[in-house]
């Protein structure tokens, strides 16, 4: 389907300077949760019936006992709320669709798994909608068929859907079983103009995401990246309109590599490696569009020599920050030059987020879906003065400056929910291999920023198969966020559904966790961080042994 684009923007260096017009404005907002207006009556009604066997005692849905639970979804009414706590969603496998054709794989296994999730009390599934699959061959030619099947399947199983607008690359290359590249026509434009991709000081290109330096420039066959993302989301809205606010209750918009609002300071796959604690990252400001912006900002303050590139003395990726000129405790990160560069670098990232927030909010206005975006959980230098791995990722967060409050304020202005991973991580465990890491300290700072700005929160796990201690840590951090709020808004995305999830012990842990998350009494209990949180909720799963071919 062809969609007319707005007039293309013309290029000028000054237009890329984040201190000029369209700059990010940081204004205080009242800590009050955002509520979207109800949709108008132009959407046609939907009716959904689900037959689930339910016990009549504790509300747990089981295939083994109870009467049939039936409900209908009529236009203008939401699904009856069976839970009073915090809902849990489960992310679908990356390879649910075939990248080359967009066709759904393993339909029977997926269907059975979704039924099991629904019976366990899961609220819904997270569906990653890949730009490289839907618009893979030609611009403005969209293939939604596989995702239509997923939404219909979730609807039949009584599950809600959160749709992720995934504008990034997945995997390391064609040999990766989970390889999903950017659309072919975008890759062709990157070959013609390599500066569309991010670049570090060594000239190494990162192809995971289009450089935010050319956000509003017509580098994609006459459209800017922001226009391409907007056209994609607008076509999604038009295609799935009858489901929005009823079955599809959330839109999560990607803003960078791995779908996170950040720079690709190091390749995304390396962030999962055990030795990531040594990764300082590289500043991604060396494509011609980023350099043009930096140069223009430097000229604006009469310091032209500051606009020729990133900082000197940032050293190599794997260095000890105290051995670098820029990142050490008394380094140049805290000089006038360092402050100028870091404000520009982080400001460009926030400006990119603001542009996408504005477009997304406008496109989905009136659909009554919740809109969210993700911040990266980079914590491995949180105990240092300069927080180098956060700085290179675009978060101007140091021991003397809160870099997450401006992002929370931006999300608050547009009614976004903030998402972050690492909710199961614990300081004691991380510090066994990295003494300066603090996932709990990082996350608590982020949660305080969201609370101050009245921004709802979505949590995610980083570990593939969390144990009981990890699930208890998630509950602990959820309570930290919710404690004292009159109307807390927290949900959790479990990443992700695979055959390991349905193995007996993992399934026992997961279903117990879902039960605990759904119990509002748990979140009303007195918050105590002096020790571990322990609960004794008896629960036995009724469905195990699910798997994938």
Short mmCIF file of C-alpha atoms in Angstrom, two decimals:
data_model
loop_
_atom_site.label_atom_id
_atom_site.label_comp_id
_atom_site.label_asym_id
_atom_site.label_seq_id
_atom_site.Cartn_x
_atom_site.Cartn_y
_atom_site.Cartn_z
CA UNK A 1 0.00 0.00 0.00
CA UNK A 2 1.44 3.36 -0.99
CA UNK A 3 1.34 6.24 1.47
CA UNK A 4 2.13 9.81 0.53
CA UNK A 5 4.99 11.24 2.54
CA UNK A 6 5.28 14.80 3.84
CA UNK A 7 7.61 17.07 1.89
CA UNK A 8 11.22 16.00 2.33
CA UNK A 9 13.42 18.13 4.55
CA UNK A 10 16.45 19.84 3.08
CA UNK A 11 19.90 19.43 4.60
CA UNK A 12 21.70 22.08 6.59
CA UNK A 13 24.29 21.62 9.29
CA UNK A 14 22.58 24.03 11.67
CA UNK A 15 19.36 22.04 11.48
CA UNK A 16 21.17 19.15 13.15
CA UNK A 17 22.35 21.15 16.16
CA UNK A 18 20.30 20.18 19.16
CA UNK A 19 20.67 23.66 20.65
CA UNK A 20 18.70 25.28 17.83
CA UNK A 21 15.02 25.13 16.92
CA UNK A 22 13.29 21.87 17.74
CA UNK A 23 15.57 21.49 20.73
CA UNK A 24 14.59 19.28 23.62
CA UNK A 25 12.86 21.28 26.35
CA UNK A 26 13.10 20.03 29.90
CA UNK A 27 10.15 21.34 31.90
CA UNK A 28 8.76 20.10 35.21
CA UNK A 29 5.55 18.11 35.03
CA UNK A 30 3.10 17.04 37.67
CA UNK A 31 3.60 13.44 38.85
CA UNK A 32 0.32 12.19 37.45
CA UNK A 33 -0.23 9.16 35.27
CA UNK A 34 -1.31 9.86 31.73
CA UNK A 35 -4.67 8.63 30.43
CA UNK A 36 -5.44 8.51 26.73
CA UNK A 37 -8.84 9.59 25.45
CA UNK A 38 -11.31 6.90 24.56
CA UNK A 39 -11.61 6.11 20.87
CA UNK A 40 -14.47 7.41 18.80
CA UNK A 41 -17.21 5.08 17.67
CA UNK A 42 -15.91 4.53 14.16
CA UNK A 43 -14.27 1.19 14.98
CA UNK A 44 -16.45 -1.77 14.33
CA UNK A 45 -17.33 -4.10 17.18
CA UNK A 46 -15.41 -7.23 17.92
CA UNK A 47 -16.72 -10.32 19.63
CA UNK A 48 -14.43 -12.82 21.20
CA UNK A 49 -15.40 -15.94 23.06
CA UNK A 50 -12.93 -18.09 24.92
CA UNK A 51 -13.59 -21.43 26.54
CA UNK A 52 -11.27 -21.95 29.48
CA UNK A 53 -11.74 -24.31 32.38
CA UNK A 54 -11.54 -22.40 35.61
CA UNK A 55 -11.62 -23.29 39.25
CA UNK A 56 -14.28 -21.46 41.17
CA UNK A 57 -12.15 -20.96 44.28
CA UNK A 58 -8.98 -19.02 43.67
CA UNK A 59 -9.55 -17.79 40.15
CA UNK A 60 -6.65 -19.76 38.67
CA UNK A 61 -7.40 -21.06 35.22
CA UNK A 62 -6.54 -24.72 34.72
CA UNK A 63 -7.25 -27.25 31.98
CA UNK A 64 -7.89 -29.90 34.60
CA UNK A 65 -10.82 -28.60 36.61
CA UNK A 66 -13.69 -26.11 36.95
CA UNK A 67 -16.40 -24.71 34.75
CA UNK A 68 -16.03 -22.94 31.42
CA UNK A 69 -15.17 -19.25 31.61
CA UNK A 70 -16.80 -17.31 28.78
CA UNK A 71 -16.58 -13.67 28.01
CA UNK A 72 -17.32 -11.35 25.12
CA UNK A 73 -15.52 -8.32 23.85
CA UNK A 74 -17.97 -5.74 22.56
CA UNK A 75 -16.99 -2.41 21.03
CA UNK A 76 -16.25 0.17 23.69
CA UNK A 77 -15.66 -2.37 26.47
CA UNK A 78 -12.40 -3.85 27.68
CA UNK A 79 -11.82 -7.44 28.67
CA UNK A 80 -12.99 -8.06 32.26
CA UNK A 81 -10.10 -7.55 34.66
CA UNK A 82 -9.35 -10.88 36.31
CA UNK A 83 -6.22 -9.53 38.07
CA UNK A 84 -5.70 -6.71 40.50
CA UNK A 85 -1.92 -6.75 40.64
CA UNK A 86 0.59 -6.26 37.83
CA UNK A 87 0.07 -8.05 34.50
CA UNK A 88 2.71 -10.28 32.95
CA UNK A 89 3.35 -10.49 29.20
CA UNK A 90 5.58 -13.01 27.41
CA UNK A 91 7.69 -12.12 24.38
CA UNK A 92 7.26 -14.45 21.41
CA UNK A 93 10.25 -16.25 19.85
CA UNK A 94 12.34 -14.14 17.48
CA UNK A 95 11.86 -16.67 14.69
CA UNK A 96 8.06 -16.84 14.91
CA UNK A 97 8.00 -15.65 11.27
CA UNK A 98 10.30 -16.57 8.41
CA UNK A 99 12.30 -13.39 7.59
CA UNK A 100 12.43 -14.02 3.85
CA UNK A 101 8.67 -14.57 3.40
CA UNK A 102 6.95 -13.27 6.52
CA UNK A 103 5.13 -16.59 6.95
CA UNK A 104 4.35 -17.97 10.38
CA UNK A 105 6.24 -21.06 11.53
CA UNK A 106 5.26 -23.84 13.99
CA UNK A 107 1.61 -22.83 14.16
CA UNK A 108 0.55 -25.83 16.25
CA UNK A 109 3.31 -25.40 18.85
CA UNK A 110 2.68 -21.65 19.09
CA UNK A 111 -1.08 -22.19 19.50
CA UNK A 112 -0.62 -24.75 22.28
CA UNK A 113 1.91 -22.52 24.01
CA UNK A 114 -0.39 -19.49 23.91
CA UNK A 115 -3.18 -21.56 25.42
CA UNK A 116 -0.86 -22.64 28.22
CA UNK A 117 0.13 -19.03 28.89
CA UNK A 118 -3.50 -17.95 29.03
CA UNK A 119 -4.36 -20.77 31.45
CA UNK A 120 -1.44 -19.75 33.67
CA UNK A 121 -2.86 -16.25 34.04
CA UNK A 122 -0.56 -14.41 31.64
CA UNK A 123 -2.11 -11.18 30.36
CA UNK A 124 -0.74 -11.30 26.82
CA UNK A 125 2.19 -11.64 24.47
CA UNK A 126 4.79 -9.24 23.12
CA UNK A 127 4.94 -9.41 19.31
CA UNK A 128 8.04 -7.94 17.65
CA UNK A 129 7.01 -6.42 14.32
CA UNK A 130 10.20 -6.30 12.27
CA UNK A 131 10.75 -3.51 9.74
CA UNK A 132 13.03 -5.88 7.84
CA UNK A 133 10.19 -8.40 7.40
CA UNK A 134 7.16 -6.20 6.77
CA UNK A 135 8.75 -3.66 4.39
CA UNK A 136 11.59 -5.93 3.32
CA UNK A 137 11.76 -5.49 -0.47
CA UNK A 138 10.41 -2.08 -1.50
CA UNK A 139 9.58 1.15 0.31
CA UNK A 140 5.91 1.56 1.26
CA UNK A 141 5.10 -2.05 0.32
CA UNK A 142 3.99 -3.72 3.55
CA UNK A 143 3.31 -7.41 4.23
CA UNK A 144 1.42 -7.84 7.51
CA UNK A 145 0.00 -11.32 6.88
CA UNK A 146 2.12 -13.21 9.40
CA UNK A 147 1.40 -10.68 12.14
CA UNK A 148 -2.32 -10.73 11.37
CA UNK A 149 -2.20 -14.48 12.05
CA UNK A 150 -0.45 -13.94 15.37
CA UNK A 151 -2.96 -11.35 16.54
CA UNK A 152 -5.88 -13.57 15.51
CA UNK A 153 -4.30 -16.52 17.34
CA UNK A 154 -3.78 -14.47 20.50
CA UNK A 155 -7.39 -13.25 20.28
CA UNK A 156 -8.68 -16.82 20.08
CA UNK A 157 -6.62 -17.73 23.16
CA UNK A 158 -7.90 -14.77 25.14
CA UNK A 159 -4.55 -12.97 25.25
CA UNK A 160 -3.72 -9.31 24.72
CA UNK A 161 -0.91 -8.22 22.38
CA UNK A 162 1.85 -5.66 22.75
CA UNK A 163 3.27 -4.84 19.35
CA UNK A 164 6.91 -3.76 19.12
CA UNK A 165 7.79 -1.52 16.18
CA UNK A 166 11.26 -3.00 15.60
CA UNK A 167 13.22 -0.64 13.35
CA UNK A 168 16.57 -2.29 14.11
CA UNK A 169 18.59 -5.24 12.90
CA UNK A 170 18.51 -8.55 14.78
CA UNK A 171 21.47 -10.92 14.90
CA UNK A 172 25.06 -10.78 13.70
CA UNK A 173 24.81 -11.86 10.07
CA UNK A 174 23.29 -14.31 7.57
CA UNK A 175 24.78 -17.29 9.43
CA UNK A 176 22.93 -16.30 12.62
CA UNK A 177 19.71 -18.38 12.99
CA UNK A 178 17.97 -15.24 14.30
CA UNK A 179 19.23 -12.94 11.56
CA UNK A 180 16.72 -10.23 10.59
CA UNK A 181 18.43 -7.40 8.70
CA UNK A 182 17.11 -3.95 7.90
CA UNK A 183 14.94 -3.82 4.76
CA UNK A 184 16.83 -4.61 1.57
CA UNK A 185 16.19 -1.18 0.09
CA UNK A 186 17.59 0.48 3.25
CA UNK A 187 20.73 -1.65 3.00
CA UNK A 188 21.10 -0.56 -0.63
CA UNK A 189 20.94 3.09 0.43
CA UNK A 190 23.61 2.41 3.07
CA UNK A 191 25.87 1.04 0.34
CA UNK A 192 25.35 4.21 -1.70
CA UNK A 193 25.85 6.48 1.31
CA UNK A 194 27.75 4.69 4.13
CA UNK A 195 27.26 7.69 6.41
CA UNK A 196 23.64 6.65 6.90
CA UNK A 197 25.15 4.12 9.32
CA UNK A 198 26.78 5.04 12.63
CA UNK A 199 30.57 5.22 12.72
CA UNK A 200 33.18 5.33 15.50
CA UNK A 201 36.57 7.06 15.44
CA UNK A 202 38.17 4.07 13.70
CA UNK A 203 35.71 4.29 10.81
CA UNK A 204 33.92 1.07 11.82
CA UNK A 205 30.32 1.16 10.64
CA UNK A 206 27.43 -0.17 12.70
CA UNK A 207 24.46 -1.24 10.56
CA UNK A 208 22.03 -2.12 13.36
CA UNK A 209 20.08 1.13 13.09
CA UNK A 210 20.03 4.18 10.82
CA UNK A 211 22.17 7.01 12.18
CA UNK A 212 20.07 9.53 14.09
CA UNK A 213 22.22 12.25 12.54
CA UNK A 214 20.08 12.01 9.40
CA UNK A 215 16.72 11.73 11.19
CA UNK A 216 15.02 14.46 9.16
CA UNK A 217 17.03 14.23 5.94
CA UNK A 218 15.66 12.54 2.76
CA UNK A 219 18.30 9.79 2.67
CA UNK A 220 15.91 6.84 2.16
CA UNK A 221 14.76 7.21 -1.44
CA UNK A 222 13.33 10.67 -0.83
CA UNK A 223 12.06 10.05 2.68
CA UNK A 224 13.75 10.74 5.99
CA UNK A 225 14.11 7.89 8.51
CA UNK A 226 11.51 9.55 10.75
CA UNK A 227 9.09 9.67 7.80
CA UNK A 228 9.78 6.00 7.02
CA UNK A 229 9.11 5.00 10.63
CA UNK A 230 5.94 7.12 10.69
CA UNK A 231 4.61 5.65 7.44
CA UNK A 232 5.26 2.15 8.81
CA UNK A 233 3.36 2.85 12.04
CA UNK A 234 0.53 4.62 10.22
CA UNK A 235 0.03 1.62 7.94
CA UNK A 236 0.11 -0.68 10.97
CA UNK A 237 -2.60 1.45 12.60
CA UNK A 238 -4.78 1.35 9.49
CA UNK A 239 -4.31 -2.42 9.02
CA UNK A 240 -4.92 -3.42 12.64
CA UNK A 241 -7.39 -0.65 13.49
CA UNK A 242 -10.25 -2.92 14.66
CA UNK A 243 -7.91 -4.65 17.13
CA UNK A 244 -6.33 -1.53 18.64
CA UNK A 245 -7.36 -0.92 22.22
CA UNK A 246 -9.19 -4.26 22.36
CA UNK A 247 -6.72 -7.04 21.52
CA UNK A 248 -3.64 -4.94 20.76
CA UNK A 249 -3.40 -2.91 23.95
CA UNK A 250 0.19 -1.72 23.68
CA UNK A 251 2.53 -0.23 21.08
CA UNK A 252 6.22 -0.33 21.94
CA UNK A 253 8.21 1.81 19.52
CA UNK A 254 11.88 1.07 18.85
CA UNK A 255 14.26 4.02 19.05
CA UNK A 256 17.68 2.50 18.43
CA UNK A 257 19.81 -0.67 18.45
CA UNK A 258 18.02 -3.60 20.11
CA UNK A 259 14.96 -1.33 20.14
CA UNK A 260 16.49 0.82 22.90
CA UNK A 261 16.93 4.59 22.99
CA UNK A 262 20.74 4.57 22.79
CA UNK A 263 23.73 4.68 20.47
CA UNK A 264 25.35 1.43 19.28
CA UNK A 265 28.42 2.15 21.41
CA UNK A 266 29.28 -1.51 21.10
CA UNK A 267 27.48 -4.20 19.06
CA UNK A 268 24.26 -5.33 20.74
CA UNK A 269 25.23 -9.00 20.86
CA UNK A 270 28.31 -8.12 22.94
CA UNK A 271 26.12 -6.66 25.67
CA UNK A 272 25.06 -10.21 26.58
CA UNK A 273 28.63 -11.53 26.91
CA UNK A 274 30.04 -12.29 30.39
CA UNK A 275 33.00 -9.95 29.82
CA UNK A 276 30.82 -6.95 28.94
CA UNK A 277 32.02 -5.38 32.22
CA UNK A 278 35.19 -4.32 30.42
CA UNK A 279 33.34 -2.59 27.59
CA UNK A 280 33.65 1.18 27.79
CA UNK A 281 32.06 1.59 24.37
CA UNK A 282 32.95 3.96 21.53
CA UNK A 283 31.33 7.32 20.83
CA UNK A 284 29.24 7.01 17.64
CA UNK A 285 29.63 10.51 16.21
CA UNK A 286 31.84 10.12 13.16
CA UNK A 287 29.41 9.80 10.25
CA UNK A 288 29.21 13.01 8.26
CA UNK A 289 25.73 13.88 9.52
CA UNK A 290 26.67 13.63 13.20
CA UNK A 291 29.91 15.54 12.56
CA UNK A 292 27.99 18.30 10.76
CA UNK A 293 25.75 18.71 13.79
CA UNK A 294 28.67 18.70 16.23
CA UNK A 295 30.57 21.24 14.13
CA UNK A 296 27.56 23.55 13.92
CA UNK A 297 27.06 23.44 17.70
CA UNK A 298 30.74 24.14 18.32
CA UNK A 299 30.63 27.13 15.98
CA UNK A 300 27.56 28.44 17.78
CA UNK A 301 29.58 28.87 20.98
CA UNK A 302 32.73 30.08 19.21
CA UNK A 303 34.76 26.90 19.86
CA UNK A 304 35.26 25.56 16.35
CA UNK A 305 38.07 23.24 17.44
CA UNK A 306 35.56 21.29 19.56
CA UNK A 307 33.55 20.29 16.50
CA UNK A 308 36.01 18.04 14.70
CA UNK A 309 35.13 14.74 16.38
CA UNK A 310 34.72 12.92 19.64
CA UNK A 311 36.86 13.25 22.76
CA UNK A 312 40.56 12.48 22.83
CA UNK A 313 41.76 10.06 25.46
CA UNK A 314 38.66 7.86 25.54
CA UNK A 315 41.09 5.00 24.81
CA UNK A 316 40.05 1.51 23.73
CA UNK A 317 36.87 -0.43 24.34
CA UNK A 318 38.32 -2.78 26.93
CA UNK A 319 40.40 -0.34 29.01
CA UNK A 320 40.10 0.31 32.72
CA UNK A 321 38.38 3.73 32.82
CA UNK A 322 40.90 4.97 35.41
CA UNK A 323 43.64 4.41 32.84
CA UNK A 324 42.02 6.70 30.28
CA UNK A 325 42.44 10.44 29.96
CA UNK A 326 38.76 11.15 29.37
CA UNK A 327 36.98 8.73 31.73
CA UNK A 328 39.19 8.66 34.84
CA UNK A 329 37.85 10.21 38.05
CA UNK A 330 39.51 13.55 37.32
CA UNK A 331 39.26 13.19 33.55
CA UNK A 332 38.21 15.63 30.88
CA UNK A 333 34.61 14.37 30.98
CA UNK A 334 34.13 16.93 33.77
CA UNK A 335 35.80 19.87 31.99
CA UNK A 336 34.03 22.57 29.97
CA UNK A 337 34.88 20.68 26.78
CA UNK A 338 33.63 17.36 28.20
CA UNK A 339 30.40 18.95 29.36
CA UNK A 340 29.87 20.55 25.94
CA UNK A 341 30.43 17.30 24.07
CA UNK A 342 28.34 15.12 26.38
CA UNK A 343 25.44 17.59 26.40
CA UNK A 344 25.47 17.63 22.60
CA UNK A 345 25.83 13.84 22.29
CA UNK A 346 23.06 13.04 24.79
CA UNK A 347 20.95 15.93 23.47
CA UNK A 348 21.00 14.45 19.97
CA UNK A 349 19.74 11.16 21.40
CA UNK A 350 16.92 12.85 23.33
CA UNK A 351 16.00 14.90 20.27
CA UNK A 352 15.76 11.65 18.29
CA UNK A 353 13.50 10.19 20.98
CA UNK A 354 11.38 13.35 21.03
CA UNK A 355 10.83 13.19 17.27
CA UNK A 356 9.68 9.58 17.44
CA UNK A 357 7.52 10.23 20.51
CA UNK A 358 5.78 13.11 18.75
CA UNK A 359 5.05 11.07 15.61
CA UNK A 360 3.94 7.97 17.52
CA UNK A 361 1.63 9.88 19.86
CA UNK A 362 0.02 11.61 16.88
CA UNK A 363 -0.44 8.41 14.87
CA UNK A 364 -2.03 6.37 17.68
CA UNK A 365 -3.99 9.22 19.27
CA UNK A 366 -7.51 8.08 20.10
CA UNK A 367 -6.83 4.35 19.74
CA UNK A 368 -6.62 3.80 23.53
CA UNK A 369 -3.40 1.80 23.26
CA UNK A 370 -0.59 2.24 25.74
CA UNK A 371 2.61 3.52 24.09
CA UNK A 372 6.04 2.66 25.44
CA UNK A 373 9.74 2.87 24.61
CA UNK A 374 12.84 1.28 26.09
CA UNK A 375 15.94 2.55 27.87
CA UNK A 376 19.02 0.32 27.99
CA UNK A 377 20.09 -1.17 31.32
CA UNK A 378 23.80 -0.30 31.22
CA UNK A 379 25.14 -0.73 34.74
CA UNK A 380 28.66 -2.18 34.55
CA UNK A 381 30.44 1.10 35.38
CA UNK A 382 27.72 2.53 37.60
CA UNK A 383 30.06 2.58 40.61
CA UNK A 384 32.62 4.85 38.92
CA UNK A 385 32.63 8.65 38.83
CA UNK A 386 32.16 9.03 35.07
CA UNK A 387 29.95 6.00 34.20
CA UNK A 388 31.81 5.58 30.85
CA UNK A 389 29.65 2.84 29.29
CA UNK A 390 26.57 4.97 29.90
CA UNK A 391 28.20 8.06 28.40
CA UNK A 392 29.18 6.31 25.16
CA UNK A 393 25.63 4.91 24.89
CA UNK A 394 24.25 8.46 25.04
CA UNK A 395 23.16 8.71 28.68
CA UNK A 396 24.81 11.73 30.29
CA UNK A 397 24.62 10.12 33.69
CA UNK A 398 27.53 10.53 36.11
CA UNK A 399 28.09 10.63 39.86
CA UNK A 400 27.18 14.34 39.71
CA UNK A 401 24.41 14.38 37.09
CA UNK A 402 21.11 12.53 36.60
CA UNK A 403 20.96 11.52 32.95
CA UNK A 404 17.67 9.63 33.12
CA UNK A 405 15.39 12.33 34.49
CA UNK A 406 15.37 14.26 31.14
CA UNK A 407 14.36 11.05 29.35
CA UNK A 408 11.60 10.36 31.87
CA UNK A 409 10.34 13.93 31.44
CA UNK A 410 10.28 13.48 27.67
CA UNK A 411 8.29 10.24 27.98
CA UNK A 412 5.95 11.95 30.42
CA UNK A 413 5.21 14.79 28.01
CA UNK A 414 3.95 12.33 25.40
CA UNK A 415 2.22 9.86 27.74
CA UNK A 416 4.78 7.10 27.15
CA UNK A 417 5.52 4.18 29.43
CA UNK A 418 9.21 3.51 30.09
CA UNK A 419 10.57 0.00 29.62
CA UNK A 420 13.87 -1.32 30.94
CA UNK A 421 15.49 -4.74 31.33
CA UNK A 422 17.63 -6.18 34.12
CA UNK A 423 14.92 -6.35 36.79
CA UNK A 424 16.16 -9.74 37.98
CA UNK A 425 19.81 -8.71 38.42
CA UNK A 426 21.40 -8.35 41.85
CA UNK A 427 24.43 -6.35 42.95
CA UNK A 428 25.88 -9.14 45.06
CA UNK A 429 26.00 -11.52 42.13
CA UNK A 430 27.30 -8.99 39.59
CA UNK A 431 30.06 -7.70 41.85
CA UNK A 432 31.64 -11.12 42.09
CA UNK A 433 33.10 -10.47 38.65
CA UNK A 434 32.82 -6.68 38.41
CA UNK A 435 33.19 -4.65 41.63
CA UNK A 436 31.98 -1.38 40.05
CA UNK A 437 28.78 -2.80 38.58
CA UNK A 438 25.44 -1.97 40.23
CA UNK A 439 22.32 -3.11 38.37
CA UNK A 440 20.21 -2.39 41.45
CA UNK A 441 21.63 1.10 41.88
CA UNK A 442 21.06 1.89 38.23
CA UNK A 443 17.51 0.54 38.27
CA UNK A 444 16.56 2.34 41.46
CA UNK A 445 17.74 5.63 39.95
CA UNK A 446 15.67 4.96 36.84
CA UNK A 447 12.58 4.02 38.86
CA UNK A 448 12.84 7.16 40.96
CA UNK A 449 12.97 9.24 37.77
CA UNK A 450 9.82 7.56 36.41
CA UNK A 451 8.00 8.05 39.73
CA UNK A 452 8.97 11.73 39.85
CA UNK A 453 7.57 12.26 36.35
CA UNK A 454 4.47 10.09 36.74
CA UNK A 455 5.65 7.71 34.03
CA UNK A 456 4.29 4.12 34.05
CA UNK A 457 6.85 1.32 33.97
CA UNK A 458 7.42 -1.94 32.10
CA UNK A 459 10.08 -4.29 33.43
CA UNK A 460 11.97 -7.00 31.56
CA UNK A 461 14.42 -9.75 32.47
CA UNK A 462 17.89 -10.06 30.98
CA UNK A 463 18.62 -13.68 31.92
CA UNK A 464 17.21 -16.37 29.64
CA UNK A 465 16.06 -18.73 32.41
CA UNK A 466 15.62 -16.84 35.70
CA UNK A 467 15.69 -18.85 38.92
CA UNK A 468 13.54 -18.33 42.02
CA UNK A 469 15.92 -15.69 43.36
CA UNK A 470 15.69 -13.78 40.10
CA UNK A 471 11.90 -13.77 40.11
CA UNK A 472 11.91 -12.59 43.72
CA UNK A 473 14.25 -9.78 42.71
CA UNK A 474 11.78 -8.70 40.01
CA UNK A 475 9.02 -8.58 42.63
CA UNK A 476 11.28 -6.59 44.94
CA UNK A 477 12.02 -3.95 42.27
CA UNK A 478 8.35 -3.83 41.25
CA UNK A 479 7.44 -3.03 44.84
CA UNK A 480 10.17 -0.40 45.00
CA UNK A 481 8.51 1.36 42.07
CA UNK A 482 4.92 0.89 43.30
CA UNK A 483 5.42 1.63 47.00
CA UNK A 484 3.36 4.64 48.09
CA UNK A 485 1.83 5.37 44.68
CA UNK A 486 -1.94 5.79 44.77
CA UNK A 487 -2.34 4.29 41.29
CA UNK A 488 0.85 2.41 40.44
CA UNK A 489 1.18 1.25 36.84
CA UNK A 490 3.67 -1.57 36.49
CA UNK A 491 3.76 -4.56 34.16
CA UNK A 492 6.40 -7.11 33.27
CA UNK A 493 7.55 -8.54 29.94
CA UNK A 494 9.09 -11.99 30.29
CA UNK A 495 11.77 -12.49 27.62
CA UNK A 496 11.13 -14.90 26.06
CA UNK A 497 8.93 -17.87 25.16
CA UNK A 498 10.89 -20.97 24.13
CA UNK A 499 10.89 -24.68 24.86
CA UNK A 500 12.91 -24.17 28.06
CA UNK A 501 10.10 -22.10 29.57
CA UNK A 502 7.78 -25.13 29.50
CA UNK A 503 10.21 -27.53 31.13
CA UNK A 504 8.80 -28.60 34.47
CA UNK A 505 10.97 -26.68 36.95
CA UNK A 506 11.05 -23.54 34.82
CA UNK A 507 7.29 -23.68 34.36
CA UNK A 508 6.76 -24.08 38.12
CA UNK A 509 8.88 -20.99 38.80
CA UNK A 510 7.25 -18.94 36.07
CA UNK A 511 3.63 -19.72 36.94
CA UNK A 512 4.30 -19.03 40.62
CA UNK A 513 5.77 -15.68 39.61
CA UNK A 514 2.68 -14.84 37.51
CA UNK A 515 0.48 -15.67 40.51
CA UNK A 516 2.52 -13.44 42.81
CA UNK A 517 2.51 -10.57 40.32
CA UNK A 518 -1.27 -10.77 40.04
CA UNK A 519 -1.80 -10.60 43.82
CA UNK A 520 -2.46 -6.97 44.73
CA UNK A 521 -1.95 -7.78 48.42
CA UNK A 522 1.73 -8.39 47.70
CA UNK A 523 2.18 -4.84 46.43
CA UNK A 524 0.22 -3.36 49.34
CA UNK A 525 2.50 -5.06 51.87
CA UNK A 526 5.07 -2.97 53.71
CA UNK A 527 8.17 -2.46 51.58
CA UNK A 528 11.34 -3.69 53.29
CA UNK A 529 14.75 -3.76 51.65
CA UNK A 530 16.53 -5.19 54.64
CA UNK A 531 16.31 -8.75 53.35
CA UNK A 532 14.85 -11.04 50.77
CA UNK A 533 11.13 -11.01 50.09
CA UNK A 534 9.60 -14.39 50.81
CA UNK A 535 6.13 -15.59 49.95
CA UNK A 536 4.37 -18.86 50.51
CA UNK A 537 1.71 -19.04 47.83
CA UNK A 538 0.86 -22.66 47.12
CA UNK A 539 0.68 -23.32 43.41
CA UNK A 540 0.99 -26.29 41.12
CA UNK A 541 1.03 -25.85 37.34
CA UNK A 542 -1.37 -27.97 35.38
CA UNK A 543 0.31 -27.75 31.99
CA UNK A 544 3.90 -28.74 31.33
CA UNK A 545 5.93 -30.28 28.56
CA UNK A 546 5.27 -27.70 25.89
CA UNK A 547 8.00 -27.30 23.29
CA UNK A 548 9.02 -26.04 19.92
CA UNK A 549 10.13 -28.03 16.94
#
